[in-house]
């Protein structure tokens, strides 16, 4: 969370128009989900990964590590789709379980691969957005898309205070560990409980202090703030529309050719 | 005699849990003055500040702004808070946005100004407080001194008549504390009335026009720094030490090195000059 945030601020695309970046990432995402084809997903994955590595400070190995986070979940859920239950052995893989067989055949394997690839490609689109766009800019996009104010305001406050709560938590944890609060498992559990209690109380205190501070600045129930303008350059807009169209063209032609992948 | 901008008449404040934080405060703030409020932790400084801009309404007694009692309606309070700004002690309790510019713009936007005007003001204040160099950083990556500057900019952008600073130098290293001191000096030069709370007697002696000592919710001393810092009894009650410059000056007078009729020095520089001139 902290790392992704840091990376977003140091990205070379940070000051580009956030709406353009959002349109680009979600456009690619939609194409690859709608196509649901192995080839299209692979192209999107490679393209987005290359862009992200090129324009952010993430290295290739770091990027693969980031990709590894959703990969574990993906594999687990795909196993359930690839494997079927059958009365007789079938396909190229069968395992007897009780009186039945767990089987996998070509079709189910292909479907599994397609799912994994589509999911990874979608994640790469979202990583592109989160690794190049600070949260504040994403909030600005949500605002201009007429997302309900209450949601945007909550996101703004939660985002700001995540860091403060994390700081408080790590300070409390350090001070507990200094006094052997982690000497064995039971003590550690107890320390954790006490930490959570203290965090809750302090957070309540902070929220009332924050409210006083906002009231002092004539808060009227709405967080009105100035938006930063980062106008999109024509060239960038053309690039985004161009790459989305090319991607769409590839997808449509592959569909028309009736590729099984 | 400067005119009175803000005054408190027998102000009491009792919290919901029964704690009596203010026990009959009478205080007058003059326009354009530099007022230091000193007192031990828990003496009621922070509560006092919150009553000055109407966040806390006195349980009894009155607060007058420009001679008129504060109107505690929504509209009246907005008017008051426009003129009386508070810079809170912990910037993390004040800065709510991760974007420096959004954070500073909040107060000005609430005043209902057009966006262009807000933008111009925000830019100007960022320039004045040297914030421009780190304005693109998210607030959670700022240092303590930078956060403090942003929290002062938060208030300055609203162009208030009075700025209250709650222990502005707390938790800052000496370098950043000096930067904040210079900013506060500049506020005073612009004619803004500055009220601040501090535990730093040496700083108060140099900076303040007037010092008010607070103890257990009551005012136990109110006068020029010279008067207050020679009142041993009041200083003891508020757990304050006499400023080092005054102590040394006193000792040198007693030892016959310096003459008692010299004007009382406020800075170490002045005292050093006296000592250097002794043998001339």
mmCIF file of C-alpha atoms in Angstrom, chain B residues 54-196:
data_model
loop_
_atom_site.group_PDB
_atom_site.id
_atom_site.type_symbol
_atom_site.label_atom_id
_atom_site.label_comp_id
_atom_site.label_asym_id
_atom_site.label_seq_id
_atom_site.Cartn_x
_atom_site.Cartn_y
_atom_site.Cartn_z
ATOM 1 C CA UNK B 54 -16.520 30.051 18.825
ATOM 2 C CA UNK B 55 -15.719 26.328 18.560
ATOM 3 C CA UNK B 56 -16.458 26.144 22.293
ATOM 4 C CA UNK B 57 -19.287 28.269 23.596
ATOM 5 C CA UNK B 58 -18.678 29.546 27.131
ATOM 6 C CA UNK B 59 -20.864 27.877 29.759
ATOM 7 C CA UNK B 60 -21.201 31.374 31.238
ATOM 8 C CA UNK B 61 -19.640 34.757 30.482
ATOM 9 C CA UNK B 62 -19.247 36.582 27.200
ATOM 10 C CA UNK B 63 -16.852 36.783 24.264
ATOM 11 C CA UNK B 64 -16.841 40.099 22.379
ATOM 12 C CA UNK B 65 -15.336 40.601 18.949
ATOM 13 C CA UNK B 66 -14.802 44.239 17.937
ATOM 14 C CA UNK B 67 -16.988 45.257 20.860
ATOM 15 C CA UNK B 68 -20.011 43.167 19.880
ATOM 16 C CA UNK B 69 -20.958 39.920 21.653
ATOM 17 C CA UNK B 70 -20.304 36.856 19.483
ATOM 18 C CA UNK B 71 -23.386 35.664 17.654
ATOM 19 C CA UNK B 72 -23.464 31.871 17.992
ATOM 20 C CA UNK B 73 -25.752 31.300 15.011
ATOM 21 C CA UNK B 74 -24.291 29.433 12.052
ATOM 22 C CA UNK B 75 -23.823 32.665 10.127
ATOM 23 C CA UNK B 76 -22.377 34.575 13.052
ATOM 24 C CA UNK B 77 -19.840 31.840 13.719
ATOM 25 C CA UNK B 78 -18.704 31.772 10.091
ATOM 26 C CA UNK B 79 -18.148 35.543 10.283
ATOM 27 C CA UNK B 80 -16.092 35.137 13.471
ATOM 28 C CA UNK B 81 -13.984 32.245 12.140
ATOM 29 C CA UNK B 82 -13.227 34.190 8.999
ATOM 30 C CA UNK B 83 -11.502 36.786 11.185
ATOM 31 C CA UNK B 84 -10.046 34.548 13.900
ATOM 32 C CA UNK B 85 -7.901 31.658 12.634
ATOM 33 C CA UNK B 86 -6.310 28.904 14.700
ATOM 34 C CA UNK B 87 -3.193 26.970 13.757
ATOM 35 C CA UNK B 88 -3.444 23.759 15.742
ATOM 36 C CA UNK B 89 -0.548 22.221 17.608
ATOM 37 C CA UNK B 90 -0.480 18.894 15.773
ATOM 38 C CA UNK B 91 -0.592 19.429 11.992
ATOM 39 C CA UNK B 92 -1.810 15.856 11.575
ATOM 40 C CA UNK B 93 -5.018 16.895 13.308
ATOM 41 C CA UNK B 94 -5.449 19.764 10.889
ATOM 42 C CA UNK B 95 -4.246 18.638 7.465
ATOM 43 C CA UNK B 96 -7.027 16.496 6.020
ATOM 44 C CA UNK B 97 -5.949 16.297 2.399
ATOM 45 C CA UNK B 98 -3.016 14.472 0.876
ATOM 46 C CA UNK B 99 -2.546 17.344 -1.570
ATOM 47 C CA UNK B 100 -0.834 20.471 -0.284
ATOM 48 C CA UNK B 101 -2.693 22.747 -2.664
ATOM 49 C CA UNK B 102 -6.105 21.272 -1.895
ATOM 50 C CA UNK B 103 -5.348 21.500 1.794
ATOM 51 C CA UNK B 104 -4.482 25.192 1.669
ATOM 52 C CA UNK B 105 -7.401 26.014 -0.613
ATOM 53 C CA UNK B 106 -10.009 24.590 1.786
ATOM 54 C CA UNK B 107 -10.503 27.665 3.985
ATOM 55 C CA UNK B 108 -10.534 30.085 1.054
ATOM 56 C CA UNK B 109 -13.042 27.931 -0.834
ATOM 57 C CA UNK B 110 -15.286 27.951 2.233
ATOM 58 C CA UNK B 111 -15.315 31.749 2.160
ATOM 59 C CA UNK B 112 -17.157 31.429 -1.146
ATOM 60 C CA UNK B 113 -14.567 33.209 -3.260
ATOM 61 C CA UNK B 114 -14.378 32.573 -7.000
ATOM 62 C CA UNK B 115 -11.920 29.835 -7.959
ATOM 63 C CA UNK B 116 -9.489 32.162 -9.715
ATOM 64 C CA UNK B 117 -9.203 34.307 -6.623
ATOM 65 C CA UNK B 118 -8.692 31.230 -4.439
ATOM 66 C CA UNK B 119 -5.999 29.968 -6.804
ATOM 67 C CA UNK B 120 -4.206 33.327 -6.735
ATOM 68 C CA UNK B 121 -4.329 33.462 -2.928
ATOM 69 C CA UNK B 122 -3.108 29.891 -2.542
ATOM 70 C CA UNK B 123 -0.210 30.551 -4.906
ATOM 71 C CA UNK B 124 0.703 33.753 -3.065
ATOM 72 C CA UNK B 125 0.652 32.154 0.375
ATOM 73 C CA UNK B 126 2.676 29.167 -0.860
ATOM 74 C CA UNK B 127 5.240 31.582 -2.248
ATOM 75 C CA UNK B 128 5.406 33.591 0.993
ATOM 76 C CA UNK B 129 5.884 30.573 3.232
ATOM 77 C CA UNK B 130 8.317 28.811 0.880
ATOM 78 C CA UNK B 131 5.935 25.945 0.279
ATOM 79 C CA UNK B 132 6.174 26.007 -3.508
ATOM 80 C CA UNK B 133 9.230 23.738 -3.553
ATOM 81 C CA UNK B 134 7.349 20.847 -1.946
ATOM 82 C CA UNK B 135 3.793 21.572 -3.063
ATOM 83 C CA UNK B 136 3.669 18.483 -5.279
ATOM 84 C CA UNK B 137 4.519 16.145 -2.414
ATOM 85 C CA UNK B 138 1.675 14.378 -0.620
ATOM 86 C CA UNK B 139 1.226 15.657 2.947
ATOM 87 C CA UNK B 140 2.170 12.281 4.455
ATOM 88 C CA UNK B 141 5.691 12.579 3.030
ATOM 89 C CA UNK B 142 6.301 16.077 4.455
ATOM 90 C CA UNK B 143 8.605 16.751 7.397
ATOM 91 C CA UNK B 144 7.281 18.231 10.633
ATOM 92 C CA UNK B 145 8.473 21.726 9.738
ATOM 93 C CA UNK B 146 6.922 21.538 6.285
ATOM 94 C CA UNK B 147 3.609 20.342 7.711
ATOM 95 C CA UNK B 148 3.687 23.239 10.160
ATOM 96 C CA UNK B 149 4.194 25.727 7.345
ATOM 97 C CA UNK B 150 1.288 24.222 5.439
ATOM 98 C CA UNK B 151 -0.897 24.453 8.528
ATOM 99 C CA UNK B 152 -0.038 28.159 8.888
ATOM 100 C CA UNK B 153 -0.740 28.680 5.175
ATOM 101 C CA UNK B 154 -4.128 27.013 5.743
ATOM 102 C CA UNK B 155 -5.108 29.932 7.957
ATOM 103 C CA UNK B 156 -3.193 32.741 6.264
ATOM 104 C CA UNK B 157 -5.026 32.087 2.999
ATOM 105 C CA UNK B 158 -8.244 33.174 4.713
ATOM 106 C CA UNK B 159 -6.698 36.573 5.470
ATOM 107 C CA UNK B 160 -7.767 36.702 9.149
ATOM 108 C CA UNK B 161 -7.387 39.643 11.527
ATOM 109 C CA UNK B 162 -6.200 37.422 14.368
ATOM 110 C CA UNK B 163 -4.051 34.317 14.105
ATOM 111 C CA UNK B 164 -3.819 32.009 17.090
ATOM 112 C CA UNK B 165 -0.965 29.526 17.164
ATOM 113 C CA UNK B 166 -1.025 26.676 19.657
ATOM 114 C CA UNK B 167 2.589 25.862 20.554
ATOM 115 C CA UNK B 168 3.881 26.449 17.035
ATOM 116 C CA UNK B 169 7.434 25.317 17.780
ATOM 117 C CA UNK B 170 6.459 22.101 19.562
ATOM 118 C CA UNK B 171 8.295 19.024 18.239
ATOM 119 C CA UNK B 172 10.320 21.011 15.704
ATOM 120 C CA UNK B 173 14.105 20.966 15.463
ATOM 121 C CA UNK B 174 15.863 24.311 16.168
ATOM 122 C CA UNK B 175 16.301 25.135 12.489
ATOM 123 C CA UNK B 176 12.633 24.690 11.634
ATOM 124 C CA UNK B 177 11.593 26.354 14.869
ATOM 125 C CA UNK B 178 13.570 29.454 13.740
ATOM 126 C CA UNK B 179 11.837 29.374 10.348
ATOM 127 C CA UNK B 180 8.450 29.299 12.065
ATOM 128 C CA UNK B 181 9.591 32.124 14.401
ATOM 129 C CA UNK B 182 10.466 34.273 11.397
ATOM 130 C CA UNK B 183 7.077 33.591 9.826
ATOM 131 C CA UNK B 184 5.374 34.616 13.068
ATOM 132 C CA UNK B 185 7.463 37.818 13.229
ATOM 133 C CA UNK B 186 6.359 38.620 9.692
ATOM 134 C CA UNK B 187 2.676 38.135 10.602
ATOM 135 C CA UNK B 188 3.096 40.718 13.347
ATOM 136 C CA UNK B 189 4.767 43.195 10.976
ATOM 137 C CA UNK B 190 1.768 42.952 8.671
ATOM 138 C CA UNK B 191 -0.445 44.151 11.479
ATOM 139 C CA UNK B 192 -2.106 40.819 12.118
ATOM 140 C CA UNK B 193 -2.869 40.273 15.778
ATOM 141 C CA UNK B 194 -0.939 37.188 16.873
ATOM 142 C CA UNK B 195 -1.767 35.123 19.930
ATOM 143 C CA UNK B 196 0.451 32.169 20.670
#
